[in-house]
Short mmCIF file of C-alpha atoms in Angstrom, two decimals:
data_model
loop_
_atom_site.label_atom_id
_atom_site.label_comp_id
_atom_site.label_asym_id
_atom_site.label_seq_id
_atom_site.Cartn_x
_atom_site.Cartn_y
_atom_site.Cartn_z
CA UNK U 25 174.20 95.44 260.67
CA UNK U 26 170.81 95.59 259.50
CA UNK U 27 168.42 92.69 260.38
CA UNK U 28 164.61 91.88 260.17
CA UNK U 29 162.82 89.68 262.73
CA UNK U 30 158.90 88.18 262.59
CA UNK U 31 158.98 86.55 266.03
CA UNK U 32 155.73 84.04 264.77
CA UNK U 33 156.32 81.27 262.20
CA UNK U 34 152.49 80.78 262.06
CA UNK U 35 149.11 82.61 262.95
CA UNK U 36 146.07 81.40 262.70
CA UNK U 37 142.80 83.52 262.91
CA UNK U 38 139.09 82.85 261.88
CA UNK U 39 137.80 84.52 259.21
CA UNK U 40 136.12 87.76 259.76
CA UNK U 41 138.53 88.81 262.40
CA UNK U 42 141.22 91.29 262.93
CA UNK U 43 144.70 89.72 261.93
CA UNK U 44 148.29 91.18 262.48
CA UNK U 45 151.13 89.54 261.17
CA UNK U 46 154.48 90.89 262.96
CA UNK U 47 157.79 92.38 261.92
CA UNK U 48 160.86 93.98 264.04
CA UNK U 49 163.88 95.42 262.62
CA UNK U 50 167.60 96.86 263.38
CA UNK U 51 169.03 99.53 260.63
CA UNK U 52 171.61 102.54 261.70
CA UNK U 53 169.39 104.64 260.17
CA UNK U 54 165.86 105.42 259.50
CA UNK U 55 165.07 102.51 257.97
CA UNK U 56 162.94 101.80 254.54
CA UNK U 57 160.39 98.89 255.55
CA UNK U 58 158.27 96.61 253.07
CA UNK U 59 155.73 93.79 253.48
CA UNK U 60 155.80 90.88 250.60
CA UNK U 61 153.16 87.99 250.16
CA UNK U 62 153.95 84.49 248.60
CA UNK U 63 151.19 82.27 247.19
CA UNK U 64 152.39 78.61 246.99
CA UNK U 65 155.21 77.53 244.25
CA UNK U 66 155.33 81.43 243.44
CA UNK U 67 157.28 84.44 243.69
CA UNK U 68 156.93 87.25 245.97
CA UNK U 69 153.86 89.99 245.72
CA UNK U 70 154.56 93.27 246.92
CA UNK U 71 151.64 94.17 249.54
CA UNK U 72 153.40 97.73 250.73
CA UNK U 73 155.92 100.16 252.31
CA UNK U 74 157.18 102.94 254.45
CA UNK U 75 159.79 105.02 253.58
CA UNK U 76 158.40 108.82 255.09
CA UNK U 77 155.81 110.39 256.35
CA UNK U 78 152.42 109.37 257.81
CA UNK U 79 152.70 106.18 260.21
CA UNK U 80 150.34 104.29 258.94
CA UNK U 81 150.41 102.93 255.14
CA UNK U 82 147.64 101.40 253.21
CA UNK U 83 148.11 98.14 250.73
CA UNK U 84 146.59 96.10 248.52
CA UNK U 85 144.23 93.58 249.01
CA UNK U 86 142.86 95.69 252.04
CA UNK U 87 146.12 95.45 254.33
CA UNK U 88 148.13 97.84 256.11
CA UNK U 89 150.92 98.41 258.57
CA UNK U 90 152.08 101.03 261.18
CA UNK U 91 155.17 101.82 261.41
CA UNK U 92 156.59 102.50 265.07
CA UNK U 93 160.03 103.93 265.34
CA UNK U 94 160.17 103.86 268.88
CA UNK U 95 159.42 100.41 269.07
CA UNK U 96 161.42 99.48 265.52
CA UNK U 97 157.96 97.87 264.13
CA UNK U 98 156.29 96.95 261.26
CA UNK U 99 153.44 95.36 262.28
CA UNK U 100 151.03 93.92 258.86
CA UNK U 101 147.38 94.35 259.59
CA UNK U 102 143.81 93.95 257.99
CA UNK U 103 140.64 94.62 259.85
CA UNK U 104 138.78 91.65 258.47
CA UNK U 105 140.54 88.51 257.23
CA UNK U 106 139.81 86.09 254.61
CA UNK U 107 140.23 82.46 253.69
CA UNK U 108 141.80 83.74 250.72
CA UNK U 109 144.25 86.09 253.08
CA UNK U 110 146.40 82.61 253.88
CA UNK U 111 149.49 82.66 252.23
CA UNK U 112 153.14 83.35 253.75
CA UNK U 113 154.18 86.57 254.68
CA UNK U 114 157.37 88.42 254.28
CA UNK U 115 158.90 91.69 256.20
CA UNK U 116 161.77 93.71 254.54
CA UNK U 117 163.82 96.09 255.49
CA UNK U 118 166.49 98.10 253.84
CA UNK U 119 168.85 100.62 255.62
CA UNK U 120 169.76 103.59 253.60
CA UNK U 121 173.08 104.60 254.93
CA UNK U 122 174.55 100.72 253.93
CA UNK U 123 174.80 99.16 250.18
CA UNK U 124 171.49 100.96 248.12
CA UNK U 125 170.29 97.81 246.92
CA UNK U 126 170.50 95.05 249.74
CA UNK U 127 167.49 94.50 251.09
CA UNK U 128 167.34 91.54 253.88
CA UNK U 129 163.82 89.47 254.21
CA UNK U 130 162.48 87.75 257.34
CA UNK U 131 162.31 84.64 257.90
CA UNK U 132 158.29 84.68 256.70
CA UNK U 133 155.16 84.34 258.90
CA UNK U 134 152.36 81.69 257.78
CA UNK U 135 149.11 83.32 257.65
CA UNK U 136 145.85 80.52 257.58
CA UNK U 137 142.88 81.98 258.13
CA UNK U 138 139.99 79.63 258.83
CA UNK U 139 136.28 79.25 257.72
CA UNK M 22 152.89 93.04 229.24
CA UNK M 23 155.74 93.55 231.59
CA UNK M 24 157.13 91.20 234.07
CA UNK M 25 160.23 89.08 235.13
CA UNK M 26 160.32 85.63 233.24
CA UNK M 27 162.63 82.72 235.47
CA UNK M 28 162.78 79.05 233.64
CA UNK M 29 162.64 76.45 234.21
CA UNK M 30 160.37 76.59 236.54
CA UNK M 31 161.44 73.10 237.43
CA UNK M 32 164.95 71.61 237.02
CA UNK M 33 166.35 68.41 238.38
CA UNK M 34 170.60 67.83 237.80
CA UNK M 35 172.65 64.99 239.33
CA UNK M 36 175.17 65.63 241.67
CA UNK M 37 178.95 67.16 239.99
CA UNK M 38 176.90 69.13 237.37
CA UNK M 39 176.55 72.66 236.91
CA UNK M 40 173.23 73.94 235.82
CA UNK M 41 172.08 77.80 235.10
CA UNK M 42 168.70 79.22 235.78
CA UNK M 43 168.18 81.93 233.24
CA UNK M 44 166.02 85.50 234.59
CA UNK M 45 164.82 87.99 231.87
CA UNK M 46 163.22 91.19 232.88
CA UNK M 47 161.33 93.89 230.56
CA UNK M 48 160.38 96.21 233.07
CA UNK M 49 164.15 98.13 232.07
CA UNK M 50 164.58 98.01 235.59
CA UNK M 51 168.62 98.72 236.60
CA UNK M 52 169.37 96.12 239.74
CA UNK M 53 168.38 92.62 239.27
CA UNK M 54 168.93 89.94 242.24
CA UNK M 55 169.03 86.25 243.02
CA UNK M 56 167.53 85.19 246.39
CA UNK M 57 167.64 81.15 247.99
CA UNK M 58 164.69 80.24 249.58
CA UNK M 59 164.48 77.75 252.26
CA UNK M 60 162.29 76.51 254.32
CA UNK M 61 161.96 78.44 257.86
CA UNK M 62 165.20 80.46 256.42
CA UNK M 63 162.92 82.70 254.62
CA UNK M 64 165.29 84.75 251.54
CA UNK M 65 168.85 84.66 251.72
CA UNK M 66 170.60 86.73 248.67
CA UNK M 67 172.97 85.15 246.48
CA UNK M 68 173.95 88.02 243.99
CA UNK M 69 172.89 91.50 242.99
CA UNK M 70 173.96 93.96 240.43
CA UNK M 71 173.03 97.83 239.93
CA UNK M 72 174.10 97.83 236.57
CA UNK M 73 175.31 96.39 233.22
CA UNK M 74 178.91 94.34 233.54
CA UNK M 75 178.70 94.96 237.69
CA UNK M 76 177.67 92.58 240.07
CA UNK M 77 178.13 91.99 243.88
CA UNK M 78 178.29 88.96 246.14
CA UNK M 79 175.40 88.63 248.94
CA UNK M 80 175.33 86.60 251.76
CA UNK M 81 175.72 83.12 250.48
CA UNK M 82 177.87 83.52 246.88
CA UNK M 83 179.52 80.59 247.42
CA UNK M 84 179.09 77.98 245.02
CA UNK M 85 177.16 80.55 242.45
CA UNK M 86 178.06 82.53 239.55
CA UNK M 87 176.23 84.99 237.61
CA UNK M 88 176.97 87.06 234.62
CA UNK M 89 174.79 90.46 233.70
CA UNK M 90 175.99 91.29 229.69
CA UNK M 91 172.51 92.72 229.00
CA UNK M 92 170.62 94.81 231.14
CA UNK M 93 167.34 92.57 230.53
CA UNK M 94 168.87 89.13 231.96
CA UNK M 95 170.74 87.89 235.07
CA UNK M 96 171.24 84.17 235.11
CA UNK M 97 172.44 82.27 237.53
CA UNK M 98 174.85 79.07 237.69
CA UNK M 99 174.91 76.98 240.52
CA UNK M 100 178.30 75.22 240.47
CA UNK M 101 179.35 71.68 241.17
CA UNK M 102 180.98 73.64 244.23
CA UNK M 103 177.47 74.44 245.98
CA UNK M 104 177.18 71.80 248.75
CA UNK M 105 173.22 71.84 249.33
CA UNK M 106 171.91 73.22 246.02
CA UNK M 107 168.71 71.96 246.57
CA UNK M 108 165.89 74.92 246.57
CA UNK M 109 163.64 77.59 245.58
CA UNK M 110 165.74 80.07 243.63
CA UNK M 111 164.02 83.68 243.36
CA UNK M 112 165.08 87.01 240.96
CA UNK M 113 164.13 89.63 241.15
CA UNK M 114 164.19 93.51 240.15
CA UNK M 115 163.94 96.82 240.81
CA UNK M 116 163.98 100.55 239.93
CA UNK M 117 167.06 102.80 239.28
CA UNK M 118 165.82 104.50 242.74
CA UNK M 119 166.47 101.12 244.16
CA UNK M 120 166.55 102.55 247.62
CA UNK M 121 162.81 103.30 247.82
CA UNK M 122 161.34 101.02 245.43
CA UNK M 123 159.91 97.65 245.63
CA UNK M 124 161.12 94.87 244.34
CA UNK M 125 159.46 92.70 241.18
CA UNK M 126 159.72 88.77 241.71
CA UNK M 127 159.69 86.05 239.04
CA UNK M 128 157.34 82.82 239.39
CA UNK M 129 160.71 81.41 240.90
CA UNK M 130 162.56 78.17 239.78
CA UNK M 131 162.76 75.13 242.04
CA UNK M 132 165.94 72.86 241.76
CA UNK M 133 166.57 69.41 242.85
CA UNK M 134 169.56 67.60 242.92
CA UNK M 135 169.36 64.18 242.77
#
């Protein structure tokens, strides 16, 4: 069965640092891997994926991930973060040999980023 | 402009009652889904459906009904059955090339049951 994990509930980092937010996952197949951000009382914002190709995808909002099959990661990062970057974080992951349109979420990683 | 639209955005319903949270899309997007959000449980899904008249159960359908007559909306009923209604309710939608798409999420509704 497919499955997502993001091993940190919380990470804090100062602003004007590196940050990198997390992500693991478990698919029979090659796996199709997205990154989601949620502002308070609102829906989910799609930040990026991987589905082929290069390793490393670019976002928006100046984020990116790399995608490592040996290790099954999907690790969220952004050279430089910023106050504004602090919001909660979701992973997804969909396997493309089970049912086309379930997609299972993380359990989220809380980003603050301080002054 | 194009978007998913969820109301109410906040709902409050005593205990025995049904109440449905209505989702309208205009993005004429094919699969629409319901999601539960919890806290530290991240999104669990409810109910999807690839296409008009079609729907499937997720991984916590108990207690929920949905209907999809119209390819635009995908509301949602949580039942008198559901034993801890109480959340953030998310829908959302996506592409006919579901597989490699993203996903488009309303503003979400929160319910509380008194």
């Amino acid at each position: 069965a497919q499955s997502v994990a993001q091993p940190e509930d919380q990470v804090n980092v100062a602003e004007g640092n590196p940050l990198t937010v997390k992500c693991t996952y478990s698919v029979s197949g090659n796996p199709y891997l997205f990154w989601y951000v949620q502002y308070p009382n609102r829906g989910l914002q799609f930040l990026l994926k991987y589905i082929t190709g290069d390793n490393l995808v670019k976002g928006s909002y100046g984020f990116e991930a790399e995608f490592n099959k040996s290790q099954t990661s999907f690790h969220l990062k952004k050279p430089s973060a910023l106050v504004s970057d602090s919001a909660l974080y979701f992973c997804a992951v969909r396997d493309p040999l089970s049912s086309a349109s379930k997609i299972i979420f993380g359990s989220g990683t809380r980003l603050s980023i301080r002054p | 402009d194009g978007g998913i639209t969820q109301s109410p955005k906040y709902l409050f319903r005593k205990e025995g009652q049904n109440v449905t949270l209505s989702c309208e899309q205009n993005l004429n997007h094919d699969a629409m889904y319901w999601y539960r959000q919890d806290p530290g449980q991240g999104l669990r899904l409810i109910y999807y459906s690839q296409i008009v008249n079609d729907f499937q159960k997720g991984d916590i359908a108990e207690g929920y009904s949905v209907s999809r007559e119209k390819k635009e909306s995908f509301p949602l009923t949580v039942t008198s059955a559901q034993k801890n209604p109480t959340a953030f309710y998310l829908c959302a939608s996506g592409a006919i090339d579901v597989n490699t798409g993203e996903l488009f999420f309303g503003e979400g509704s929160r319910l509380t049951v008194l």
